[in-house]
Amino acid sequence: MLNQTLHDQQKQDREKFSRLIIQSTARNKIIIAGPGTGKSFTFKKFLETKSGESLAITFIKNLAYDLQKDLYGLAESHTFHGYCKKLLHHISVDGIDTSFNYFPKLPLLIDSDSAFIGVNLEKFEEAFHTLTEDERVIFYLERGNYYNAVSHSDAVYRVLKYFQADLDSLPTFCQIVVDEYQDFNPLEVAFIDELAKTSPILIVGDDDQALYEKLKKASPKQIRLKAKDQNFKKFELPYCSRCTQAVVDAVHDVINKAKSLNKLQDRVDKKYFCFLPDKEVDSIKFPKIIYANCSTHTRKAPYISKFIEKEISTIPQEDIDNARKNGFPCVLIAGPSYYTKQIYGHLKTRFTNINYPEEKNKEVDIFDGYRFLMKDKESNLGWRIIIECSDIKQKAKIIKEAHKNAEKLCVKIESDFKTFNLAIVAILEKIKVGKQTTETETSDVINSCGCTLKEIQKMLGVKDGEELESEEANEDTTVSIKITTINGSKGLSANYVFLVGMNNTCLNGAKLAGFPYDQNNPTDNEICQFIVGMTRTRKKCYLISNSRFGIVYNIRKSIFIDWINSSRIDSIIVNADYFKRISIQS
């Protein structure tokens, strides 16, 4: 039975929290808001009261895209590096011109340069993230200038230095809104502080969702400091319109247990309620979190994959249609890649609408070199990438001498090597404009790029007839499935969420890292990952462990599952007997 009185009270209360933010005359504001509490909705209502140009910044691509859709016409929305890249195309910065090359893997090249040139520096990105302005930053920027190129963090740093050198260069906005502040590092914090000198700032974040300390030297202490800053007026958004009551209650269980173990110290206390006007029906339908203890997961007995397949097959069409209509996946599967790869391998033969980004090549790719040479045959960056990816002799000598004499790389390369690679560039140019290539040319370009002709065409933006037909085909109305890591799930949500790899760390036989890694001492980051993973859920949440994985036996469930009150969990044993029973029932 729906409680209309409680619904009305919650609606009035939520409206009050939003109204306080929208009507506040404070120049600088901070909102402490848990997952699913309507940040984008509040941004929109807040910006509708403003006249003039506004800017929205986050650092996650998914979130920047969502903000762009939600705030269309109200603010320009960017990731940090996307905004800085845009600025660098219009401002005069020493060392690079406005037609610079954007190359995310530039740090890898410069790390290699360091060894070849003999300066033996490392951890360049860490220097930028932490604003440690030592010889690493100097060397990196010099090499970036030589290549006329930027990556992510150095782009932000270059713009920051430009602003700090000339206060008059700072842009002025009617309003700036900043999302996911708990995952900002010192470089990004300094950048926002600089923008705040000329524009009012609204910061939003949640220190219970801080994930990126290892990846980018971010720290939740930044948002905790801002929450105490007298120059900022603090607000809350306490009502979650995404998660069911079971998930919201589980979040409280996890936080309370963590605090009892002296974890999440100095966290910002915040209210977090299930918004029943939106979620009571789902909360009644899905009153508990499902814990599935799979007896094994091997290639011959992929019980995790089979269990997930079985659960997906029971999802009502209305939930599938609802997800498609609202632009989010119906199913989200998150966990370590050694699980998700096998799950994807199983599900892709059963379902057609799966988004599983294959692991990107983290190394420098020769195709990027050819791509830059297609724009400029003498590009230092293009030739440097090709040298890095080739078996050319005397790499160190070429790079060291070019550095010493400030020469272009193309003048230091042997003519045969240069001629061959320029021929590959010419073939790629033919493919790009749709010209026919000979069998020999096709073979040469495939061998040089290390990928198929279809992959080359895709990277060049060339669409074949099959792809054009598929674009014109009807939209896939089957269940949409997204597979990723927990960190990769940030900014996402789904009706049905499966968190896999919910095990302890097993050292019996082969080493298998658990979640958390040390059951006796989980880190704050791991606790936050668990909270983030669960709160992607709109309807039903599954926590999945397994007793065996390949040759590793005697795996136990994650201690995190025991942190949740048992009354909120339905436990299932998934073994051979389980599949026999459901086979008989069907």
Coordinates of C-alpha atoms in Angstrom, one line a residue:
M1 CA 0.0 0.0 0.0
L2 CA 1.5 3.3 -1.1
N3 CA 1.8 5.9 1.8
Q4 CA 0.5 9.1 0.2
T5 CA 1.1 11.2 3.3
L6 CA 4.8 10.2 3.3
H7 CA 5.0 10.8 -0.4
D8 CA 3.7 14.3 0.0
Q9 CA 6.1 15.0 2.9
Q10 CA 9.1 13.8 0.9
K11 CA 8.1 15.8 -2.1
Q12 CA 7.8 19.0 0.0
D13 CA 11.0 18.2 1.7
R14 CA 12.9 17.6 -1.5
E15 CA 11.5 20.8 -3.0
K16 CA 12.7 22.7 0.1
F17 CA 16.3 21.4 -0.3
S18 CA 16.3 22.4 -4.0
R19 CA 14.7 25.8 -3.4
L20 CA 17.4 26.7 -0.8
I21 CA 20.1 26.1 -3.5
I22 CA 18.3 27.8 -6.3
Q23 CA 17.4 30.9 -4.3
S24 CA 20.7 31.3 -2.4
T25 CA 22.5 34.5 -3.1
A26 CA 25.9 33.1 -1.9
R27 CA 28.6 33.6 -4.6
N28 CA 30.2 30.2 -3.9
K29 CA 28.1 27.1 -3.1
I30 CA 28.9 23.4 -2.4
I31 CA 26.3 20.6 -2.6
I32 CA 27.1 17.4 -0.8
A33 CA 24.9 14.9 -2.7
G34 CA 24.8 11.1 -2.6
P35 CA 24.2 8.9 -5.7
G36 CA 21.0 9.4 -7.7
T37 CA 19.9 12.5 -5.8
G38 CA 19.1 14.7 -8.8
K39 CA 22.3 16.8 -9.3
S40 CA 21.6 17.3 -13.0
F41 CA 18.0 18.2 -12.4
T42 CA 19.2 20.8 -9.8
F43 CA 21.8 22.1 -12.1
K44 CA 19.2 22.7 -14.7
K45 CA 16.7 24.4 -12.4
F46 CA 19.6 26.5 -10.9
L47 CA 20.9 27.6 -14.3
E48 CA 17.4 28.5 -15.6
T49 CA 17.5 31.4 -13.1
K50 CA 20.7 32.7 -14.6
S51 CA 21.2 35.0 -17.6
G52 CA 24.4 34.9 -19.5
E53 CA 27.0 32.3 -20.4
S54 CA 27.5 29.4 -18.0
L55 CA 30.1 26.5 -17.9
A56 CA 29.7 23.0 -16.5
I57 CA 32.8 20.9 -15.8
T58 CA 33.4 17.3 -14.8
F59 CA 36.3 14.9 -15.5
I60 CA 34.3 11.8 -16.6
K61 CA 33.4 11.6 -20.3
N62 CA 30.0 9.9 -19.6
L63 CA 29.0 12.6 -17.1
A64 CA 30.1 15.4 -19.5
Y65 CA 28.0 13.9 -22.2
D66 CA 25.0 13.6 -19.8
L67 CA 25.4 17.2 -18.7
Q68 CA 25.6 18.3 -22.3
K69 CA 22.2 16.7 -22.9
D70 CA 20.6 17.8 -19.6
L71 CA 21.9 21.4 -19.7
Y72 CA 21.4 22.0 -23.5
G73 CA 21.1 25.7 -24.1
L74 CA 21.9 26.5 -20.4
A75 CA 25.6 25.8 -20.2
E76 CA 28.5 24.6 -22.3
S77 CA 29.6 21.2 -20.8
H78 CA 33.1 19.8 -20.9
T79 CA 35.5 17.4 -19.3
F80 CA 38.5 19.2 -17.8
H81 CA 40.9 18.3 -20.6
G82 CA 38.2 18.9 -23.2
Y83 CA 37.7 22.5 -22.0
C84 CA 41.4 23.1 -21.8
K85 CA 41.9 21.7 -25.3
K86 CA 39.3 24.1 -26.6
L87 CA 41.0 27.0 -24.9
L88 CA 44.4 26.0 -26.2
H89 CA 43.1 26.3 -29.8
H90 CA 42.4 30.0 -29.1
I91 CA 45.0 31.3 -26.7
S92 CA 48.7 32.0 -27.2
V93 CA 50.8 29.6 -25.1
D94 CA 54.6 29.5 -25.2
G95 CA 55.9 26.4 -27.0
I96 CA 52.9 25.1 -28.9
D97 CA 50.7 26.7 -31.6
T98 CA 46.9 26.7 -31.8
S99 CA 46.9 23.9 -34.3
F100 CA 48.7 21.5 -31.8
N101 CA 48.3 17.8 -31.9
Y102 CA 46.1 16.1 -29.3
F103 CA 47.6 12.8 -28.3
P104 CA 46.5 11.1 -25.1
K105 CA 49.5 8.7 -25.1
L106 CA 52.0 11.5 -25.2
P107 CA 53.2 10.7 -21.6
L108 CA 54.3 7.2 -22.8
L109 CA 56.4 8.7 -25.6
I110 CA 58.0 11.3 -23.3
D111 CA 58.8 8.6 -20.7
S112 CA 60.6 6.7 -23.5
D113 CA 62.3 9.9 -24.6
S114 CA 63.6 10.3 -21.0
A115 CA 65.4 7.0 -21.3
F116 CA 66.8 7.6 -24.8
I117 CA 68.0 11.1 -24.1
G118 CA 69.5 10.0 -20.8
V119 CA 67.7 12.2 -18.2
N120 CA 66.1 9.1 -16.6
L121 CA 63.0 10.8 -15.3
E122 CA 59.6 9.1 -14.6
K123 CA 56.1 9.6 -13.3
F124 CA 55.5 12.6 -15.4
E125 CA 51.7 12.5 -15.0
E126 CA 52.0 12.3 -11.2
A127 CA 54.1 15.5 -11.3
F128 CA 51.2 17.3 -13.1
H129 CA 48.5 15.7 -10.9
T130 CA 50.2 16.8 -7.7
L131 CA 51.5 20.1 -9.0
T132 CA 55.0 19.1 -8.2
E133 CA 56.8 21.5 -10.5
D134 CA 60.2 20.0 -10.7
E135 CA 62.5 18.9 -13.6
R136 CA 59.9 16.3 -14.7
V137 CA 57.4 19.1 -15.7
I138 CA 60.2 21.1 -17.4
F139 CA 61.4 18.2 -19.5
Y140 CA 57.9 17.1 -20.3
L141 CA 56.8 20.5 -21.5
E142 CA 60.0 20.9 -23.6
R143 CA 59.2 17.6 -25.4
G144 CA 55.6 18.5 -25.8
N145 CA 56.7 21.7 -27.4
Y146 CA 59.0 19.7 -29.8
Y147 CA 56.1 17.5 -30.8
N148 CA 53.6 20.5 -30.8
A149 CA 51.4 18.2 -28.8
V150 CA 49.4 17.9 -25.6
S151 CA 47.7 15.1 -23.6
H152 CA 45.2 15.4 -20.7
S153 CA 47.0 16.7 -17.6
D154 CA 49.6 18.8 -19.4
A155 CA 46.8 20.6 -21.3
V156 CA 45.1 21.6 -18.0
Y157 CA 48.5 22.6 -16.6
R158 CA 49.4 24.8 -19.6
V159 CA 46.1 26.7 -19.3
L160 CA 46.4 27.0 -15.5
K161 CA 49.8 28.6 -15.9
Y162 CA 48.4 30.9 -18.6
F163 CA 45.7 32.1 -16.3
Q164 CA 48.0 32.5 -13.3
A165 CA 50.4 34.6 -15.4
D166 CA 47.7 37.1 -16.4
L167 CA 44.6 37.5 -14.3
D168 CA 43.0 39.5 -17.1
S169 CA 43.1 36.3 -19.2
L170 CA 40.6 34.5 -17.0
P171 CA 37.2 34.0 -18.6
T172 CA 34.1 35.3 -16.9
F173 CA 30.9 33.3 -16.7
C174 CA 27.5 34.0 -15.2
Q175 CA 27.9 30.7 -13.4
I176 CA 30.2 27.7 -13.3
V177 CA 29.0 24.3 -12.0
V178 CA 31.6 21.7 -11.1
D179 CA 30.6 18.0 -10.8
E180 CA 32.3 15.0 -9.1
Y181 CA 34.6 17.3 -7.0
Q182 CA 35.5 14.4 -4.7
D183 CA 37.7 13.0 -7.5
F184 CA 39.7 16.1 -8.2
N185 CA 43.4 16.2 -7.8
P186 CA 45.5 19.2 -6.8
L187 CA 46.0 20.3 -10.4
E188 CA 42.2 20.4 -11.0
V189 CA 41.5 22.0 -7.7
A190 CA 43.9 24.8 -8.5
F191 CA 42.3 25.2 -11.9
I192 CA 38.8 25.6 -10.4
D193 CA 40.2 28.0 -7.7
E194 CA 41.6 30.1 -10.5
L195 CA 38.2 30.2 -12.4
A196 CA 36.5 31.2 -9.1
K197 CA 38.4 34.5 -9.0
T198 CA 36.2 35.9 -11.8
S199 CA 33.1 33.7 -11.7
P200 CA 30.6 32.3 -9.1
I201 CA 31.1 28.6 -8.5
L202 CA 28.7 25.8 -7.6
I203 CA 30.6 22.6 -6.6
V204 CA 28.9 19.2 -6.2
G205 CA 30.3 16.0 -4.9
D206 CA 30.2 13.1 -2.5
D207 CA 33.2 11.9 -0.6
D208 CA 31.6 8.4 -0.2
Q209 CA 32.1 8.0 -4.0
A210 CA 35.8 8.9 -4.2
L211 CA 37.5 6.4 -6.6
Y212 CA 40.5 7.9 -8.3
E213 CA 43.2 8.3 -5.7
K214 CA 45.5 5.7 -7.4
L215 CA 44.6 6.6 -11.0
K216 CA 45.1 10.4 -10.8
K217 CA 46.2 11.3 -7.3
A218 CA 42.7 12.6 -6.4
S219 CA 41.6 12.8 -2.8
P220 CA 38.3 13.2 -1.0
K221 CA 40.0 15.6 1.4
Q222 CA 39.5 18.3 -1.3
I223 CA 35.8 18.2 -1.0
R224 CA 35.9 17.9 2.8
L225 CA 38.0 21.0 3.0
K226 CA 35.6 22.9 0.7
A227 CA 32.6 21.7 2.8
K228 CA 34.3 23.5 5.8
D229 CA 35.4 26.5 3.8
Q230 CA 33.6 29.7 5.2
N231 CA 33.7 31.1 1.6
F232 CA 31.3 28.4 0.5
K233 CA 27.7 27.9 1.5
K234 CA 27.0 24.2 2.0
F235 CA 23.8 22.5 0.8
E236 CA 22.5 18.9 0.6
L237 CA 20.4 16.9 -1.8
P238 CA 19.3 13.9 0.4
Y239 CA 16.7 12.1 -1.7
C240 CA 17.7 9.3 -4.1
S241 CA 15.4 8.8 -7.0
R242 CA 17.5 6.0 -8.5
C243 CA 17.9 3.3 -6.0
T244 CA 15.4 1.1 -4.1
Q245 CA 15.0 1.2 -0.4
A246 CA 17.0 -2.0 -0.1
V247 CA 20.0 -0.5 -1.8
V248 CA 19.8 2.8 0.1
D249 CA 19.6 0.9 3.4
A250 CA 22.6 -1.2 2.4
V251 CA 24.6 1.9 1.7
H252 CA 23.9 3.0 5.3
D253 CA 24.9 -0.4 6.6
V254 CA 28.2 -0.2 4.8
I255 CA 29.0 3.3 5.9
N256 CA 28.1 2.5 9.5
K257 CA 30.3 -0.6 9.5
A258 CA 33.1 1.3 7.9
K259 CA 32.9 4.1 10.6
S260 CA 32.9 1.5 13.4
L261 CA 36.3 0.2 12.0
N262 CA 37.6 3.8 11.9
K263 CA 37.3 4.0 8.1
L264 CA 36.0 6.9 6.1
Q265 CA 37.4 9.2 8.8
D266 CA 36.5 12.9 8.4
R267 CA 33.8 12.0 5.9
V268 CA 31.1 14.7 5.4
D269 CA 28.0 13.5 7.2
K270 CA 25.0 13.6 4.9
K271 CA 21.4 12.5 4.8
Y272 CA 20.5 9.9 2.3
F273 CA 16.9 8.7 1.8
C274 CA 15.0 6.6 -0.8
F275 CA 12.6 9.0 -2.6
L276 CA 9.5 6.9 -2.3
P277 CA 7.3 8.8 -4.7
D278 CA 9.6 7.6 -7.5
K279 CA 10.9 4.4 -5.9
E280 CA 8.3 2.8 -3.7
V281 CA 6.8 0.6 -6.5
D282 CA 10.3 -0.8 -7.3
S283 CA 11.2 -1.1 -3.6
I284 CA 8.1 -3.3 -3.1
K285 CA 8.8 -5.4 -6.2
F286 CA 12.6 -5.8 -5.4
P287 CA 12.7 -5.7 -1.6
K288 CA 16.1 -7.4 -1.3
I289 CA 19.6 -7.5 -2.8
I290 CA 20.4 -10.9 -4.3
Y291 CA 23.6 -12.6 -3.1
A292 CA 24.5 -15.5 -5.5
N293 CA 27.2 -17.8 -4.2
C294 CA 28.3 -19.7 -7.3
S295 CA 30.1 -23.0 -6.6
T296 CA 32.5 -22.7 -9.5
H297 CA 33.3 -20.6 -12.6
T298 CA 35.4 -22.5 -15.2
R299 CA 35.3 -22.7 -18.9
K300 CA 33.5 -26.0 -18.7
A301 CA 31.2 -24.8 -15.9
P302 CA 30.7 -21.1 -16.3
Y303 CA 28.1 -20.8 -13.6
I304 CA 28.4 -17.0 -13.1
S305 CA 27.8 -16.4 -16.8
K306 CA 24.9 -19.0 -16.9
F307 CA 23.3 -17.5 -13.8
I308 CA 23.5 -14.0 -15.3
E309 CA 22.1 -15.2 -18.6
K310 CA 19.2 -16.9 -16.8
E311 CA 18.4 -13.7 -14.8
I312 CA 18.6 -11.5 -17.9
S313 CA 16.2 -13.8 -19.8
T314 CA 13.5 -13.1 -17.2
I315 CA 13.6 -9.3 -17.5
P316 CA 10.2 -7.9 -18.5
Q317 CA 10.0 -6.2 -21.9
E318 CA 8.7 -3.0 -20.2
D319 CA 12.0 -2.7 -18.2
I320 CA 14.0 -3.2 -21.4
D321 CA 11.9 -0.5 -23.2
N322 CA 12.1 1.8 -20.2
A323 CA 15.9 1.7 -20.3
R324 CA 16.1 2.3 -24.0
K325 CA 13.6 5.2 -23.8
N326 CA 15.6 6.9 -21.0
G327 CA 19.0 6.3 -22.5
F328 CA 20.7 4.0 -20.0
P329 CA 21.5 0.2 -20.2
C330 CA 19.0 -2.2 -18.9
V331 CA 21.7 -4.4 -17.5
L332 CA 25.1 -3.4 -16.0
I333 CA 27.7 -6.0 -15.2
A334 CA 30.7 -4.7 -13.3
G335 CA 33.8 -6.3 -11.9
P336 CA 37.4 -7.4 -12.6
S337 CA 38.3 -8.0 -16.2
Y338 CA 39.3 -11.6 -15.6
Y339 CA 35.6 -12.2 -14.8
T340 CA 34.0 -9.8 -17.3
K341 CA 35.9 -11.1 -20.3
Q342 CA 34.6 -14.6 -19.7
I343 CA 31.1 -13.4 -19.0
Y344 CA 31.2 -11.4 -22.3
G345 CA 32.4 -14.4 -24.2
H346 CA 29.4 -16.4 -22.9
L347 CA 26.7 -13.7 -23.3
K348 CA 27.7 -12.5 -26.8
T349 CA 26.5 -15.8 -28.2
R350 CA 23.1 -15.3 -26.5
F351 CA 22.4 -11.6 -26.7
T352 CA 23.0 -9.0 -29.5
N353 CA 22.9 -5.7 -27.7
I354 CA 26.1 -5.7 -25.6
N355 CA 28.4 -2.8 -25.0
Y356 CA 31.8 -4.2 -23.9
P357 CA 34.7 -2.0 -24.8
E358 CA 37.5 -4.4 -25.5
E359 CA 40.6 -3.5 -23.5
K360 CA 42.2 -0.6 -25.3
N361 CA 45.8 -0.9 -26.4
K362 CA 47.7 1.0 -23.7
E363 CA 50.9 1.2 -25.7
V364 CA 51.7 3.6 -28.5
D365 CA 50.1 2.5 -31.7
I366 CA 51.8 3.0 -35.1
F367 CA 48.5 3.9 -36.7
D368 CA 48.6 7.2 -34.7
G369 CA 51.9 8.0 -36.3
Y370 CA 50.6 7.5 -39.8
R371 CA 47.5 9.6 -38.8
F372 CA 49.7 12.5 -37.9
L373 CA 51.8 12.1 -41.0
M374 CA 48.7 12.3 -43.1
K375 CA 48.3 15.9 -41.9
D376 CA 52.0 16.8 -41.9
K377 CA 54.7 14.6 -43.7
E378 CA 57.4 16.2 -41.4
S379 CA 55.5 15.9 -38.1
N380 CA 57.9 15.2 -35.3
L381 CA 55.1 13.5 -33.4
G382 CA 54.2 11.3 -36.3
W383 CA 57.8 10.1 -37.0
R384 CA 58.5 9.7 -33.2
I385 CA 55.5 7.3 -32.9
I386 CA 56.6 5.3 -35.9
I387 CA 60.2 5.1 -34.5
E388 CA 58.7 3.9 -31.2
C389 CA 56.7 1.1 -32.9
S390 CA 59.4 0.0 -35.3
D391 CA 62.5 -2.2 -35.1
I392 CA 64.6 0.6 -36.5
K393 CA 68.2 0.5 -35.4
Q394 CA 69.8 3.3 -33.3
K395 CA 66.6 4.7 -31.9
A396 CA 68.3 6.3 -29.0
K397 CA 70.9 7.9 -31.3
I398 CA 68.3 9.4 -33.6
I399 CA 66.2 10.8 -30.8
K400 CA 69.2 12.0 -28.7
E401 CA 70.9 13.8 -31.7
A402 CA 67.7 15.4 -32.8
H403 CA 67.1 16.6 -29.3
K404 CA 70.7 17.9 -28.9
N405 CA 70.7 19.8 -32.3
A406 CA 67.0 20.8 -32.2
E407 CA 66.4 19.1 -35.5
K408 CA 63.4 17.6 -37.0
L409 CA 63.3 13.8 -36.7
C410 CA 62.6 13.3 -40.4
V411 CA 66.1 14.5 -41.3
K412 CA 67.7 12.0 -39.0
I413 CA 65.9 9.0 -40.4
E414 CA 67.4 6.7 -43.2
S415 CA 65.8 7.4 -46.6
D416 CA 64.6 3.8 -47.1
F417 CA 62.8 3.8 -43.8
K418 CA 61.3 7.2 -44.6
T419 CA 60.3 6.3 -48.1
F420 CA 58.6 3.0 -47.0
N421 CA 56.5 4.7 -44.3
L422 CA 55.5 7.6 -46.5
A423 CA 54.3 5.0 -49.0
I424 CA 52.0 3.6 -46.3
V425 CA 50.7 7.1 -45.6
A426 CA 49.9 7.5 -49.3
I427 CA 47.9 4.2 -49.2
L428 CA 46.0 5.3 -46.1
E429 CA 45.2 8.6 -47.9
K430 CA 43.7 6.6 -50.8
I431 CA 41.6 4.5 -48.5
K432 CA 40.3 7.5 -46.6
V433 CA 38.9 9.1 -49.8
G434 CA 37.5 5.8 -51.1
K435 CA 40.0 5.1 -53.8
Q436 CA 40.7 1.5 -54.8
T437 CA 44.0 0.0 -53.6
T438 CA 46.0 -2.8 -55.2
E439 CA 46.4 -6.2 -53.6
T440 CA 50.0 -5.3 -52.8
E441 CA 49.1 -2.0 -51.3
T442 CA 46.4 -3.5 -49.2
S443 CA 48.8 -6.2 -47.9
D444 CA 51.4 -3.6 -47.1
V445 CA 49.1 -1.4 -45.1
I446 CA 47.6 -4.3 -43.2
N447 CA 51.1 -5.6 -42.3
S448 CA 52.3 -2.2 -41.3
C449 CA 49.3 -1.2 -39.2
G450 CA 48.9 -4.6 -37.7
C451 CA 45.1 -4.7 -38.1
T452 CA 42.5 -5.7 -40.7
L453 CA 41.4 -3.5 -43.6
K454 CA 38.0 -3.1 -42.0
E455 CA 39.6 -1.9 -38.8
I456 CA 41.8 0.5 -40.8
Q457 CA 38.7 1.9 -42.6
K458 CA 36.9 2.3 -39.3
M459 CA 39.8 4.2 -37.7
L460 CA 39.9 6.5 -40.8
G461 CA 36.1 7.1 -40.6
V462 CA 35.3 5.2 -43.7
K463 CA 32.0 3.3 -43.6
D464 CA 31.4 0.3 -45.9
G465 CA 28.0 -0.6 -47.3
E466 CA 27.3 -3.1 -44.5
E467 CA 27.7 -0.4 -41.8
L468 CA 25.6 2.1 -43.7
E469 CA 22.8 -0.6 -44.0
S470 CA 23.1 -1.3 -40.3
E471 CA 22.7 2.4 -39.5
E472 CA 19.5 2.5 -41.5
A473 CA 18.2 -0.7 -39.9
N474 CA 15.7 -0.6 -37.1
E475 CA 16.9 0.2 -33.6
D476 CA 17.8 -2.9 -31.5
T477 CA 14.9 -3.3 -29.1
T478 CA 16.5 -6.3 -27.3
V479 CA 17.9 -6.0 -23.8
S480 CA 20.8 -3.6 -23.6
I481 CA 23.8 -4.8 -21.6
K482 CA 26.9 -2.8 -20.5
I483 CA 29.9 -4.6 -19.1
T484 CA 32.7 -2.7 -17.4
T485 CA 34.8 -2.4 -14.2
I486 CA 33.4 -0.7 -11.1
N487 CA 35.5 2.4 -11.7
G488 CA 34.2 2.3 -15.3
S489 CA 30.6 2.3 -14.1
K490 CA 30.9 5.8 -12.6
G491 CA 28.4 8.0 -14.2
L492 CA 26.3 5.0 -15.3
S493 CA 23.1 3.4 -14.0
A494 CA 21.0 0.4 -15.0
N495 CA 17.8 -1.3 -14.0
Y496 CA 19.6 -4.5 -13.2
V497 CA 23.2 -4.5 -11.8
F498 CA 25.4 -7.5 -11.3
L499 CA 28.6 -7.0 -9.3
V500 CA 30.9 -9.9 -9.9
G501 CA 34.2 -10.9 -8.2
M502 CA 32.7 -10.3 -4.7
N503 CA 35.4 -12.6 -3.2
N504 CA 38.2 -12.5 -0.7
T505 CA 41.8 -12.6 -1.8
C506 CA 42.8 -16.1 -2.3
L507 CA 46.5 -17.2 -2.1
N508 CA 45.8 -20.9 -2.2
G509 CA 47.3 -22.2 -5.4
A510 CA 47.2 -19.2 -7.7
K511 CA 46.9 -15.7 -6.5
L512 CA 43.5 -14.2 -7.0
A513 CA 43.0 -10.6 -5.9
G514 CA 39.7 -10.2 -3.9
F515 CA 37.4 -7.3 -3.1
P516 CA 38.6 -6.0 -0.8
Y517 CA 42.2 -7.1 -1.3
D518 CA 42.8 -7.4 2.5
Q519 CA 39.6 -8.6 4.2
N520 CA 41.0 -7.5 7.6
N521 CA 41.8 -4.0 6.4
P522 CA 39.7 -2.7 3.5
T523 CA 40.7 0.6 2.2
D524 CA 38.5 3.7 2.0
N525 CA 38.8 3.5 -1.8
E526 CA 37.5 -0.1 -1.9
I527 CA 34.6 0.9 0.4
C528 CA 33.7 3.7 -2.0
Q529 CA 34.0 1.3 -4.9
F530 CA 31.4 -1.0 -3.3
I531 CA 29.1 1.9 -2.6
V532 CA 29.4 3.2 -6.2
G533 CA 28.8 -0.3 -7.6
M534 CA 25.6 -0.9 -5.6
T535 CA 24.2 2.5 -6.3
R536 CA 24.2 2.1 -10.0
T537 CA 21.0 0.1 -9.4
R538 CA 17.6 1.3 -10.4
K539 CA 15.7 -1.9 -9.7
K540 CA 17.6 -5.1 -8.7
C541 CA 21.1 -5.5 -7.4
Y542 CA 23.1 -8.8 -7.5
L543 CA 26.3 -9.5 -5.6
I544 CA 28.0 -12.5 -7.0
S545 CA 30.9 -14.6 -5.5
N546 CA 32.3 -18.0 -6.4
S547 CA 34.0 -20.7 -4.5
R548 CA 36.2 -21.8 -7.4
F549 CA 37.7 -19.8 -10.3
G550 CA 39.7 -21.9 -12.8
I551 CA 42.3 -23.7 -10.8
V552 CA 41.8 -21.6 -7.7
Y553 CA 39.7 -23.3 -5.0
N554 CA 38.4 -22.5 -1.5
I555 CA 37.5 -18.9 -2.4
R556 CA 35.3 -17.2 0.2
K557 CA 32.8 -14.4 -0.2
S558 CA 33.8 -10.8 0.2
I559 CA 33.6 -9.4 3.7
F560 CA 31.6 -6.5 2.3
I561 CA 28.6 -8.8 1.8
D562 CA 28.6 -9.4 5.6
W563 CA 28.6 -5.7 6.2
I564 CA 25.0 -5.5 4.9
N565 CA 22.2 -6.4 7.3
S566 CA 21.2 -10.0 6.4
S567 CA 17.5 -9.0 6.4
R568 CA 18.2 -7.0 3.2
I569 CA 19.7 -10.0 1.4
D570 CA 18.3 -13.1 -0.4
S571 CA 21.0 -15.7 -0.7
I572 CA 21.1 -18.2 -3.5
I573 CA 23.5 -21.2 -3.9
V574 CA 24.3 -21.5 -7.6
N575 CA 25.6 -25.0 -8.4
A576 CA 24.9 -28.0 -10.6
D577 CA 21.7 -28.8 -8.6
Y578 CA 20.5 -25.2 -9.0
F579 CA 20.7 -25.5 -12.8
K580 CA 19.0 -29.0 -12.7
R581 CA 16.1 -27.5 -10.8
I582 CA 15.6 -24.6 -13.1
S583 CA 15.9 -26.9 -16.1
I584 CA 13.1 -29.1 -14.7
Q585 CA 11.0 -26.0 -13.8
S586 CA 11.3 -24.7 -17.4

